[in-house]
C-alpha positions as YAML, in Angstrom:
chain: A
units: angstrom
residues:
- id: 1
  name: MET
  ca: [42.75, 81.78, 1.47]
- id: 2
  name: ALA
  ca: [42.54, 78.41, 2.17]
- id: 3
  name: ASP
  ca: [44.29, 76.54, 4.95]
- id: 4
  name: SER
  ca: [47.54, 77.68, 5.25]
- id: 5
  name: ASP
  ca: [48.56, 74.48, 6.74]
- id: 6
  name: SER
  ca: [49.47, 72.74, 3.40]
- id: 7
  name: VAL
  ca: [51.44, 74.63, 0.42]
- id: 8
  name: LEU
  ca: [48.74, 73.56, -2.15]
- id: 9
  name: SER
  ca: [46.84, 76.36, -0.63]
- id: 10
  name: ILE
  ca: [49.13, 78.92, -1.31]
- id: 11
  name: LEU
  ca: [50.70, 77.76, -4.55]
- id: 12
  name: ILE
  ca: [47.63, 76.15, -6.55]
- id: 13
  name: ASP
  ca: [45.97, 79.57, -6.44]
- id: 14
  name: GLU
  ca: [48.96, 80.57, -8.43]
- id: 15
  name: ILE
  ca: [48.39, 77.74, -11.03]
- id: 16
  name: THR
  ca: [44.96, 77.03, -11.20]
- id: 17
  name: ASP
  ca: [41.38, 78.78, -12.08]
- id: 18
  name: ASP
  ca: [39.61, 80.47, -9.28]
- id: 19
  name: SER
  ca: [36.80, 78.17, -10.49]
- id: 20
  name: ILE
  ca: [38.65, 74.98, -9.59]
- id: 21
  name: LEU
  ca: [39.56, 75.50, -6.00]
- id: 22
  name: GLU
  ca: [35.91, 75.10, -4.42]
- id: 23
  name: HIS
  ca: [36.00, 73.20, -0.85]
- id: 24
  name: VAL
  ca: [38.30, 71.19, 1.43]
- id: 25
  name: GLU
  ca: [37.46, 67.72, 2.53]
- id: 26
  name: ASN
  ca: [38.45, 65.81, 5.61]
- id: 27
  name: THR
  ca: [41.89, 67.45, 6.51]
- id: 28
  name: SER
  ca: [43.43, 66.86, 2.91]
- id: 29
  name: LEU
  ca: [42.85, 69.65, -0.02]
- id: 30
  name: MET
  ca: [40.97, 68.46, -2.91]
- id: 31
  name: LEU
  ca: [40.66, 70.41, -6.22]
- id: 32
  name: THR
  ca: [37.27, 69.83, -7.90]
- id: 33
  name: CYS
  ca: [35.45, 71.06, -10.87]
- id: 34
  name: SER
  ca: [31.85, 71.61, -11.39]
- id: 35
  name: ASN
  ca: [31.67, 67.85, -11.99]
- id: 36
  name: PRO
  ca: [29.93, 66.41, -8.83]
- id: 37
  name: ALA
  ca: [32.49, 63.39, -8.98]
- id: 38
  name: PRO
  ca: [35.65, 64.69, -10.11]
- id: 39
  name: VAL
  ca: [38.81, 62.60, -11.00]
- id: 40
  name: ARG
  ca: [40.78, 65.05, -13.34]
- id: 41
  name: VAL
  ca: [42.31, 68.59, -12.37]
- id: 42
  name: GLU
  ca: [41.88, 70.95, -15.32]
- id: 43
  name: GLY
  ca: [41.58, 74.56, -16.14]
- id: 44
  name: TYR
  ca: [45.05, 75.82, -15.97]
- id: 45
  name: VAL
  ca: [46.15, 79.39, -16.03]
- id: 46
  name: PRO
  ca: [49.52, 80.32, -17.89]
- id: 47
  name: ASP
  ca: [52.05, 82.66, -17.31]
- id: 48
  name: VAL
  ca: [52.41, 81.69, -13.68]
- id: 49
  name: GLU
  ca: [55.06, 83.32, -11.90]
- id: 50
  name: LEU
  ca: [56.61, 79.95, -10.28]
- id: 51
  name: CYS
  ca: [56.22, 78.58, -14.03]
- id: 52
  name: LYS
  ca: [58.20, 81.44, -15.31]
- id: 53
  name: ILE
  ca: [60.89, 80.73, -12.58]
- id: 54
  name: VAL
  ca: [61.41, 77.30, -13.52]
- id: 55
  name: ALA
  ca: [60.79, 77.28, -17.22]
- id: 56
  name: PRO
  ca: [64.58, 77.85, -18.33]
- id: 57
  name: ASP
  ca: [65.19, 74.83, -16.92]
- id: 58
  name: MET
  ca: [62.41, 72.59, -17.92]
- id: 59
  name: ALA
  ca: [62.47, 70.64, -20.98]
- id: 60
  name: ARG
  ca: [59.48, 71.34, -23.14]
- id: 61
  name: GLU
  ca: [57.32, 68.42, -23.45]
- id: 62
  name: ARG
  ca: [54.31, 68.27, -26.17]
- id: 63
  name: SER
  ca: [52.08, 65.75, -24.30]
- id: 64
  name: ILE
  ca: [52.07, 67.93, -20.94]
- id: 65
  name: SER
  ca: [52.12, 71.71, -20.21]
- id: 66
  name: LEU
  ca: [54.39, 73.19, -17.95]
- id: 67
  name: GLU
  ca: [51.81, 74.56, -15.69]
- id: 68
  name: THR
  ca: [50.56, 70.80, -15.42]
- id: 69
  name: ARG
  ca: [53.87, 69.39, -14.68]
- id: 70
  name: MET
  ca: [54.06, 72.05, -11.92]
- id: 71
  name: LEU
  ca: [50.92, 71.42, -10.45]
- id: 72
  name: ALA
  ca: [51.29, 67.78, -10.52]
- id: 73
  name: THR
  ca: [54.64, 68.18, -8.72]
- id: 74
  name: LEU
  ca: [53.35, 70.67, -5.71]
- id: 75
  name: TRP
  ca: [50.38, 68.18, -5.35]
- id: 76
  name: MET
  ca: [52.76, 65.03, -4.84]
- id: 77
  name: LEU
  ca: [54.92, 67.01, -2.59]
- id: 78
  name: GLY
  ca: [52.04, 68.70, -0.47]
- id: 79
  name: ASN
  ca: [50.67, 65.06, 0.57]
- id: 80
  name: MET
  ca: [51.14, 61.65, 0.86]
- id: 81
  name: GLU
  ca: [48.88, 60.51, -1.94]
- id: 82
  name: CYS
  ca: [50.43, 57.57, -3.96]
- id: 83
  name: TYR
  ca: [51.62, 58.04, -7.37]
- id: 84
  name: ARG
  ca: [48.86, 55.93, -9.09]
- id: 85
  name: SER
  ca: [46.46, 58.47, -7.61]
- id: 86
  name: VAL
  ca: [47.89, 61.44, -8.62]
- id: 87
  name: ALA
  ca: [48.89, 60.20, -11.89]
- id: 88
  name: ASP
  ca: [45.14, 59.69, -12.24]
- id: 89
  name: ARG
  ca: [43.95, 62.93, -11.04]
- id: 90
  name: PHE
  ca: [45.95, 64.67, -13.72]
- id: 91
  name: GLY
  ca: [45.54, 62.33, -16.62]
- id: 92
  name: ILE
  ca: [48.90, 61.28, -16.84]
- id: 93
  name: SER
  ca: [50.80, 58.07, -16.41]
- id: 94
  name: LYS
  ca: [52.76, 56.88, -13.31]
- id: 95
  name: GLY
  ca: [56.22, 56.94, -15.04]
- id: 96
  name: THR
  ca: [55.32, 60.38, -16.60]
- id: 97
  name: LEU
  ca: [54.44, 61.66, -13.22]
- id: 98
  name: HIS
  ca: [57.66, 60.37, -11.71]
- id: 99
  name: LEU
  ca: [59.60, 61.69, -14.49]
- id: 100
  name: THR
  ca: [57.74, 65.09, -13.99]
- id: 101
  name: VAL
  ca: [58.45, 65.35, -10.32]
- id: 102
  name: MET
  ca: [62.05, 64.69, -10.83]
- id: 103
  name: SER
  ca: [62.56, 67.16, -13.65]
- id: 104
  name: SER
  ca: [60.59, 70.01, -11.90]
- id: 105
  name: SER
  ca: [62.52, 69.23, -8.64]
- id: 106
  name: LYS
  ca: [65.96, 69.45, -10.53]
- id: 107
  name: ALA
  ca: [64.70, 72.79, -12.09]
- id: 108
  name: LEU
  ca: [63.81, 74.08, -8.81]
- id: 109
  name: CYS
  ca: [67.15, 73.12, -7.52]
- id: 110
  name: GLN
  ca: [68.86, 75.43, -10.05]
- id: 111
  name: GLN
  ca: [67.01, 78.24, -8.49]
- id: 112
  name: LYS
  ca: [68.13, 77.56, -5.10]
- id: 113
  name: SER
  ca: [70.97, 80.21, -4.97]
- id: 114
  name: ASN
  ca: [67.85, 82.79, -6.05]
- id: 115
  name: PHE
  ca: [65.77, 81.71, -3.08]
- id: 116
  name: ILE
  ca: [68.32, 80.30, -0.14]
- id: 117
  name: SER
  ca: [71.51, 82.39, 0.56]
- id: 118
  name: PHE
  ca: [73.28, 83.02, 3.46]
- id: 119
  name: PRO
  ca: [74.02, 86.69, 4.65]
- id: 120
  name: THR
  ca: [77.56, 87.83, 3.41]
- id: 121
  name: THR
  ca: [77.46, 91.47, 4.21]
- id: 122
  name: ARG
  ca: [77.67, 93.23, 7.64]
- id: 123
  name: ARG
  ca: [74.29, 94.90, 6.60]
- id: 124
  name: GLU
  ca: [72.86, 91.42, 5.66]
- id: 125
  name: MET
  ca: [74.03, 90.06, 8.99]
- id: 126
  name: ASP
  ca: [72.76, 92.61, 11.00]
- id: 127
  name: GLN
  ca: [69.45, 92.45, 9.41]
- id: 128
  name: VAL
  ca: [69.41, 88.90, 10.49]
- id: 129
  name: ALA
  ca: [70.58, 89.24, 14.17]
- id: 130
  name: GLU
  ca: [68.35, 92.50, 14.46]
- id: 131
  name: GLY
  ca: [65.21, 90.07, 13.72]
- id: 132
  name: PHE
  ca: [66.11, 87.69, 16.58]
- id: 133
  name: SER
  ca: [67.02, 90.58, 18.96]
- id: 134
  name: ALA
  ca: [63.62, 91.13, 19.37]
- id: 135
  name: ARG
  ca: [63.08, 88.13, 21.46]
- id: 136
  name: CYS
  ca: [66.53, 87.41, 22.79]
- id: 137
  name: LYS
  ca: [69.33, 89.59, 23.86]
- id: 138
  name: ILE
  ca: [72.17, 87.61, 22.56]
- id: 139
  name: PRO
  ca: [73.82, 90.05, 19.99]
- id: 140
  name: GLY
  ca: [75.32, 88.90, 16.55]
- id: 141
  name: LYS
  ca: [73.25, 86.05, 15.45]
- id: 142
  name: VAL
  ca: [73.08, 85.51, 11.69]
- id: 143
  name: GLY
  ca: [71.27, 82.26, 11.63]
- id: 144
  name: ALA
  ca: [69.70, 79.43, 14.02]
- id: 145
  name: VAL
  ca: [71.11, 75.81, 12.64]
- id: 146
  name: ASP
  ca: [69.50, 72.30, 13.48]
- id: 147
  name: GLY
  ca: [69.36, 68.78, 11.81]
- id: 148
  name: THR
  ca: [66.38, 66.98, 11.03]
- id: 149
  name: HIS
  ca: [65.55, 63.38, 9.42]
- id: 150
  name: VAL
  ca: [63.57, 63.08, 6.36]
- id: 151
  name: PRO
  ca: [62.27, 59.08, 6.73]
- id: 152
  name: VAL
  ca: [63.50, 56.98, 3.81]
- id: 153
  name: PRO
  ca: [62.86, 53.19, 2.81]
- id: 154
  name: GLY
  ca: [66.60, 52.99, 2.71]
- id: 155
  name: PRO
  ca: [68.20, 50.23, 0.65]
- id: 156
  name: ARG
  ca: [67.78, 46.62, 1.50]
- id: 157
  name: SER
  ca: [71.69, 45.94, 0.91]
- id: 158
  name: HIS
  ca: [74.52, 45.66, 3.73]
- id: 159
  name: HIS
  ca: [74.49, 49.51, 3.46]
- id: 160
  name: ARG
  ca: [71.19, 49.74, 5.16]
- id: 161
  name: ALA
  ca: [72.47, 50.17, 8.54]
- id: 162
  name: SER
  ca: [74.33, 53.46, 7.67]
- id: 163
  name: PHE
  ca: [71.04, 55.02, 6.89]
- id: 164
  name: ILE
  ca: [69.51, 54.18, 10.41]
- id: 165
  name: ASN
  ca: [69.32, 57.19, 12.51]
- id: 166
  name: ARG
  ca: [68.98, 57.19, 16.38]
- id: 167
  name: LYS
  ca: [65.25, 56.77, 16.45]
- id: 168
  name: GLY
  ca: [65.97, 53.46, 14.79]
- id: 169
  name: TYR
  ca: [64.81, 54.25, 11.44]
- id: 170
  name: PRO
  ca: [66.06, 55.03, 7.83]
- id: 171
  name: SER
  ca: [66.51, 58.66, 7.00]
- id: 172
  name: ILE
  ca: [68.46, 61.58, 5.03]
- id: 173
  name: GLN
  ca: [70.01, 64.19, 7.17]
- id: 174
  name: LEU
  ca: [68.76, 67.77, 6.32]
- id: 175
  name: GLN
  ca: [70.70, 70.54, 7.76]
- id: 176
  name: VAL
  ca: [68.97, 73.97, 7.87]
- id: 177
  name: VAL
  ca: [69.73, 77.61, 8.92]
- id: 178
  name: CYS
  ca: [67.05, 79.90, 9.29]
- id: 179
  name: ASP
  ca: [66.40, 83.26, 10.36]
- id: 180
  name: SER
  ca: [63.84, 84.75, 13.17]
- id: 181
  name: LYS
  ca: [60.89, 84.58, 10.02]
- id: 182
  name: LEU
  ca: [61.77, 80.93, 9.52]
- id: 183
  name: ARG
  ca: [63.33, 81.74, 6.19]
- id: 184
  name: LEU
  ca: [65.88, 79.40, 4.94]
- id: 185
  name: LEU
  ca: [69.46, 80.82, 4.87]
- id: 186
  name: ASP
  ca: [71.31, 77.59, 3.98]
- id: 187
  name: THR
  ca: [70.34, 74.12, 3.54]
- id: 188
  name: TYR
  ca: [72.45, 71.07, 3.14]
- id: 189
  name: THR
  ca: [71.40, 67.35, 2.71]
- id: 190
  name: GLY
  ca: [72.03, 63.90, 1.48]
- id: 191
  name: TRP
  ca: [74.06, 62.30, 4.55]
- id: 192
  name: ARG
  ca: [72.66, 59.16, 5.99]
- id: 193
  name: GLY
  ca: [70.94, 59.15, 9.12]
- id: 194
  name: SER
  ca: [73.43, 57.68, 11.31]
- id: 195
  name: VAL
  ca: [75.76, 60.56, 10.97]
- id: 196
  name: HIS
  ca: [76.04, 62.71, 13.70]
- id: 197
  name: ASP
  ca: [75.13, 66.32, 13.42]
- id: 198
  name: ALA
  ca: [78.41, 67.82, 14.09]
- id: 199
  name: ARG
  ca: [80.13, 65.69, 11.30]
- id: 200
  name: VAL
  ca: [77.21, 66.84, 8.50]
- id: 201
  name: PHE
  ca: [78.29, 70.49, 9.98]
- id: 202
  name: ARG
  ca: [82.09, 70.01, 9.66]
- id: 203
  name: ASN
  ca: [81.55, 68.75, 6.07]
- id: 204
  name: CYS
  ca: [78.91, 71.36, 4.77]
- id: 205
  name: PRO
  ca: [79.96, 74.35, 2.44]
- id: 206
  name: LEU
  ca: [78.57, 76.65, 4.87]
- id: 207
  name: LEU
  ca: [81.55, 75.87, 7.39]
- id: 208
  name: ASP
  ca: [84.09, 78.08, 5.35]
- id: 209
  name: VAL
  ca: [81.83, 80.85, 5.55]
- id: 210
  name: CYS
  ca: [81.21, 80.52, 9.14]
- id: 211
  name: GLN
  ca: [84.87, 80.36, 9.31]
- id: 212
  name: GLN
  ca: [85.22, 83.61, 7.98]
- id: 213
  name: LEU
  ca: [82.59, 85.62, 9.84]
- id: 214
  name: PRO
  ca: [83.48, 88.78, 11.44]
- id: 215
  name: ALA
  ca: [84.19, 88.49, 15.18]
- id: 216
  name: PRO
  ca: [80.69, 89.95, 16.61]
- id: 217
  name: TYR
  ca: [78.56, 87.09, 14.53]
- id: 218
  name: HIS
  ca: [77.62, 83.66, 15.28]
- id: 219
  name: LEU
  ca: [75.35, 80.89, 14.49]
- id: 220
  name: ILE
  ca: [72.99, 79.51, 17.14]
- id: 221
  name: GLY
  ca: [73.16, 75.58, 17.50]
- id: 222
  name: ASP
  ca: [72.22, 72.82, 20.12]
- id: 223
  name: SER
  ca: [74.65, 70.89, 22.19]
- id: 224
  name: ALA
  ca: [75.22, 68.45, 19.18]
- id: 225
  name: TYR
  ca: [77.57, 71.15, 17.74]
- id: 226
  name: PRO
  ca: [81.17, 71.84, 18.93]
- id: 227
  name: LEU
  ca: [81.45, 75.50, 20.60]
- id: 228
  name: SER
  ca: [83.40, 77.81, 18.83]
- id: 229
  name: ARG
  ca: [83.89, 81.49, 17.92]
- id: 230
  name: TYR
  ca: [81.09, 81.04, 14.95]
- id: 231
  name: MET
  ca: [78.96, 78.38, 16.85]
- id: 232
  name: LEU
  ca: [77.24, 79.39, 20.15]
- id: 233
  name: VAL
  ca: [76.06, 76.25, 21.94]
- id: 234
  name: PRO
  ca: [74.34, 75.98, 25.39]
- id: 235
  name: TYR
  ca: [75.93, 75.15, 28.49]
- id: 236
  name: ARG
  ca: [75.88, 71.70, 29.67]
- id: 237
  name: ASP
  ca: [73.62, 71.54, 32.69]
- id: 238
  name: ASN
  ca: [75.58, 69.19, 34.85]
- id: 239
  name: GLY
  ca: [73.41, 70.72, 37.89]
- id: 240
  name: HIS
  ca: [76.03, 73.01, 38.80]
- id: 241
  name: LEU
  ca: [75.40, 76.18, 36.38]
- id: 242
  name: ASP
  ca: [75.37, 79.64, 37.91]
- id: 243
  name: ALA
  ca: [72.71, 82.41, 37.35]
- id: 244
  name: GLN
  ca: [74.53, 83.88, 34.56]
- id: 245
  name: GLN
  ca: [75.18, 80.44, 32.69]
- id: 246
  name: LYS
  ca: [71.20, 79.61, 33.17]
- id: 247
  name: LYS
  ca: [70.23, 83.12, 31.72]
- id: 248
  name: PHE
  ca: [72.22, 82.57, 28.77]
- id: 249
  name: ASN
  ca: [70.63, 78.99, 28.19]
- id: 250
  name: LYS
  ca: [67.23, 80.36, 28.65]
- id: 251
  name: ALA
  ca: [68.05, 83.39, 25.99]
- id: 252
  name: HIS
  ca: [69.56, 80.61, 23.63]
- id: 253
  name: SER
  ca: [66.65, 78.23, 23.85]
- id: 254
  name: SER
  ca: [64.29, 81.07, 22.97]
- id: 255
  name: THR
  ca: [66.48, 81.94, 19.66]
- id: 256
  name: ARG
  ca: [66.95, 78.18, 18.76]
- id: 257
  name: VAL
  ca: [63.42, 77.53, 18.69]
- id: 258
  name: ASP
  ca: [62.78, 79.14, 15.19]
- id: 259
  name: VAL
  ca: [64.92, 76.59, 13.67]
- id: 260
  name: GLU
  ca: [62.70, 73.88, 14.82]
- id: 261
  name: ARG
  ca: [59.55, 75.97, 13.99]
- id: 262
  name: ALA
  ca: [61.19, 76.59, 10.46]
- id: 263
  name: ILE
  ca: [61.58, 72.88, 9.82]
- id: 264
  name: GLY
  ca: [58.06, 72.24, 11.29]
- id: 265
  name: LEU
  ca: [56.86, 74.40, 8.74]
- id: 266
  name: LEU
  ca: [58.44, 72.83, 6.04]
- id: 267
  name: LYS
  ca: [57.30, 69.69, 6.45]
- id: 268
  name: SER
  ca: [53.79, 70.71, 7.50]
- id: 269
  name: LYS
  ca: [53.51, 72.04, 3.94]
- id: 270
  name: PHE
  ca: [55.40, 69.76, 2.32]
- id: 271
  name: ARG
  ca: [54.33, 66.43, 3.84]
- id: 272
  name: ARG
  ca: [56.14, 64.23, 1.32]
- id: 273
  name: LEU
  ca: [58.97, 64.95, 3.87]
- id: 274
  name: LYS
  ca: [57.43, 63.06, 6.39]
- id: 275
  name: ASN
  ca: [57.94, 59.79, 4.87]
- id: 276
  name: LEU
  ca: [60.24, 59.96, 1.28]
- id: 277
  name: ASP
  ca: [59.18, 56.95, -0.61]
- id: 278
  name: MET
  ca: [62.07, 57.14, -2.93]
- id: 279
  name: LEU
  ca: [64.56, 54.33, -3.39]
- id: 280
  name: LEU
  ca: [67.38, 55.89, -5.59]
- id: 281
  name: ALA
  ca: [69.39, 57.83, -3.05]
- id: 282
  name: GLU
  ca: [70.97, 59.90, -5.36]
- id: 283
  name: GLN
  ca: [67.49, 61.64, -5.88]
- id: 284
  name: ILE
  ca: [66.37, 62.46, -2.72]
- id: 285
  name: PRO
  ca: [68.71, 65.20, -1.88]
- id: 286
  name: GLU
  ca: [67.01, 67.08, -5.14]
- id: 287
  name: VAL
  ca: [63.39, 66.51, -3.85]
- id: 288
  name: ILE
  ca: [64.12, 67.85, -0.39]
- id: 289
  name: THR
  ca: [66.00, 70.74, -1.75]
- id: 290
  name: ALA
  ca: [63.14, 71.50, -4.13]
- id: 291
  name: CYS
  ca: [61.12, 71.75, -0.92]
- id: 292
  name: CYS
  ca: [63.11, 74.21, 0.77]
- id: 293
  name: VAL
  ca: [63.27, 76.29, -2.46]
- id: 294
  name: LEU
  ca: [59.45, 76.11, -2.41]
- id: 295
  name: HIS
  ca: [59.52, 77.02, 1.43]
- id: 296
  name: ASN
  ca: [61.04, 80.34, 1.01]
- id: 297
  name: PHE
  ca: [59.07, 80.70, -2.48]
- id: 298
  name: ILE
  ca: [56.06, 81.09, -0.19]
- id: 299
  name: LEU
  ca: [57.30, 82.81, 2.73]
- id: 300
  name: ASP
  ca: [58.59, 85.42, 0.26]
- id: 301
  name: ARG
  ca: [55.29, 85.97, -1.29]
- id: 302
  name: GLU
  ca: [53.34, 85.45, 2.02]
- id: 303
  name: GLY
  ca: [55.12, 86.66, 4.78]
- id: 304
  name: GLU
  ca: [54.27, 85.58, 8.35]
- id: 305
  name: ASP
  ca: [50.44, 85.14, 7.34]
- id: 306
  name: VAL
  ca: [51.60, 81.25, 6.77]
- id: 307
  name: VAL
  ca: [53.60, 81.13, 10.02]
- id: 308
  name: GLU
  ca: [50.82, 80.49, 12.47]
- id: 309
  name: ASP
  ca: [50.26, 77.21, 14.95]
- id: 310
  name: VAL
  ca: [53.46, 75.78, 13.53]
- id: 311
  name: GLU
  ca: [54.19, 72.38, 14.81]
- id: 312
  name: TYR
  ca: [57.82, 71.70, 16.39]
- id: 313
  name: ASP
  ca: [59.87, 69.29, 14.01]
- id: 314
  name: SER
  ca: [59.76, 66.14, 16.20]
- id: 315
  name: ALA
  ca: [62.17, 64.50, 13.86]
- id: 316
  name: SER
  ca: [64.74, 66.90, 15.03]
- id: 317
  name: VAL
  ca: [67.17, 64.91, 17.64]
- id: 318
  name: GLU
  ca: [69.45, 66.70, 19.97]
- id: 319
  name: GLU
  ca: [72.21, 64.04, 20.05]
- id: 320
  name: GLU
  ca: [74.88, 63.80, 22.63]
- id: 321
  name: GLY
  ca: [76.93, 66.85, 22.63]
- id: 322
  name: CYS
  ca: [80.26, 68.16, 21.49]
- id: 323
  name: SER
  ca: [80.48, 71.24, 23.58]
- id: 324
  name: ASP
  ca: [82.58, 69.50, 26.48]
- id: 325
  name: SER
  ca: [85.40, 69.89, 24.21]
- id: 326
  name: LEU
  ca: [85.97, 73.70, 24.56]
- id: 327
  name: ASN
  ca: [87.32, 76.04, 22.27]
- id: 328
  name: ALA
  ca: [88.95, 78.85, 23.99]
- id: 329
  name: ALA
  ca: [87.61, 81.43, 21.52]
- id: 330
  name: GLY
  ca: [84.29, 80.21, 21.66]
- id: 331
  name: GLU
  ca: [84.06, 79.79, 25.58]
- id: 332
  name: GLU
  ca: [85.51, 83.29, 25.95]
- id: 333
  name: LYS
  ca: [82.95, 84.70, 23.63]
- id: 334
  name: ARG
  ca: [79.88, 82.76, 25.18]
- id: 335
  name: ARG
  ca: [80.96, 83.77, 28.53]
- id: 336
  name: ASN
  ca: [81.45, 87.48, 27.61]
- id: 337
  name: ILE
  ca: [77.98, 87.37, 26.26]
- id: 338
  name: ALA
  ca: [76.42, 85.60, 29.45]
- id: 339
  name: ASN
  ca: [77.76, 88.35, 31.66]
- id: 340
  name: LEU
  ca: [76.08, 91.05, 29.23]
- id: 341
  name: LEU
  ca: [72.61, 89.26, 29.91]
...
């Protein structure tokens, strides 16, 4: 199989004939046919699994097949090639390509609940917790949560300032929860870059689910999140931590790193998320969510074979924390777990 660092190496095998995928040039995957100077991509295989999944939510087009639309979408999401170049590669207009990417992304979003779901039963929660326990002795972990910034152009209006994040560039927030295998259990996106991670979490649908978690279970998050019974964050290191608190922080960090790797894997496969050049803010969440659905689609099919040499997410910013505002139930739970380590 081609380099696993690109989504195209995994998904194009499903959509194109084996004779098309012949070589890799310069660090970017290039589909080539027998023509020594290829421009167009040809030779699609029908009845692809991914195409079957999205077909019910895709409108029929006489001028362009479903397979072509999906492959063009995957190509756009998998690298930073411009619309005009990709449109020429697939023999369609730039406008058609844009409509194709948006309709495909919308169809993938319709499949979100089939690919991204938070554990709801004790059996499912125990399975997630056991996956984390292989490396970390903190019990009851049903996910690691973190936020990341997806760079966007941002509006030119007076609202632009609200898109500027702590690193100084315009972005849209993406909050993800993952398991130990880097599979996404929940995603939430659409908030502007200036918003604090804690505020995003307070307004996400997952909060209601977490508040109903049985006592033994909780999420793991960094110090940007408030400590609670269902959210364990590290002790703030003020230079006076005792041995048990330091041990807890070390164990906590070894778990939280999984969500940073999950985000890094997502962005390494869907490089468009490293700079999502879209001006219509209302369409951006659909494209981001589509990438998240495809992320799990790949892991479900390929397993841990694609999780090698994953870069940590550089757009994940650990903001000034909320954990000093102690929640009594959360503090007691954290202290009891620290004493068990």
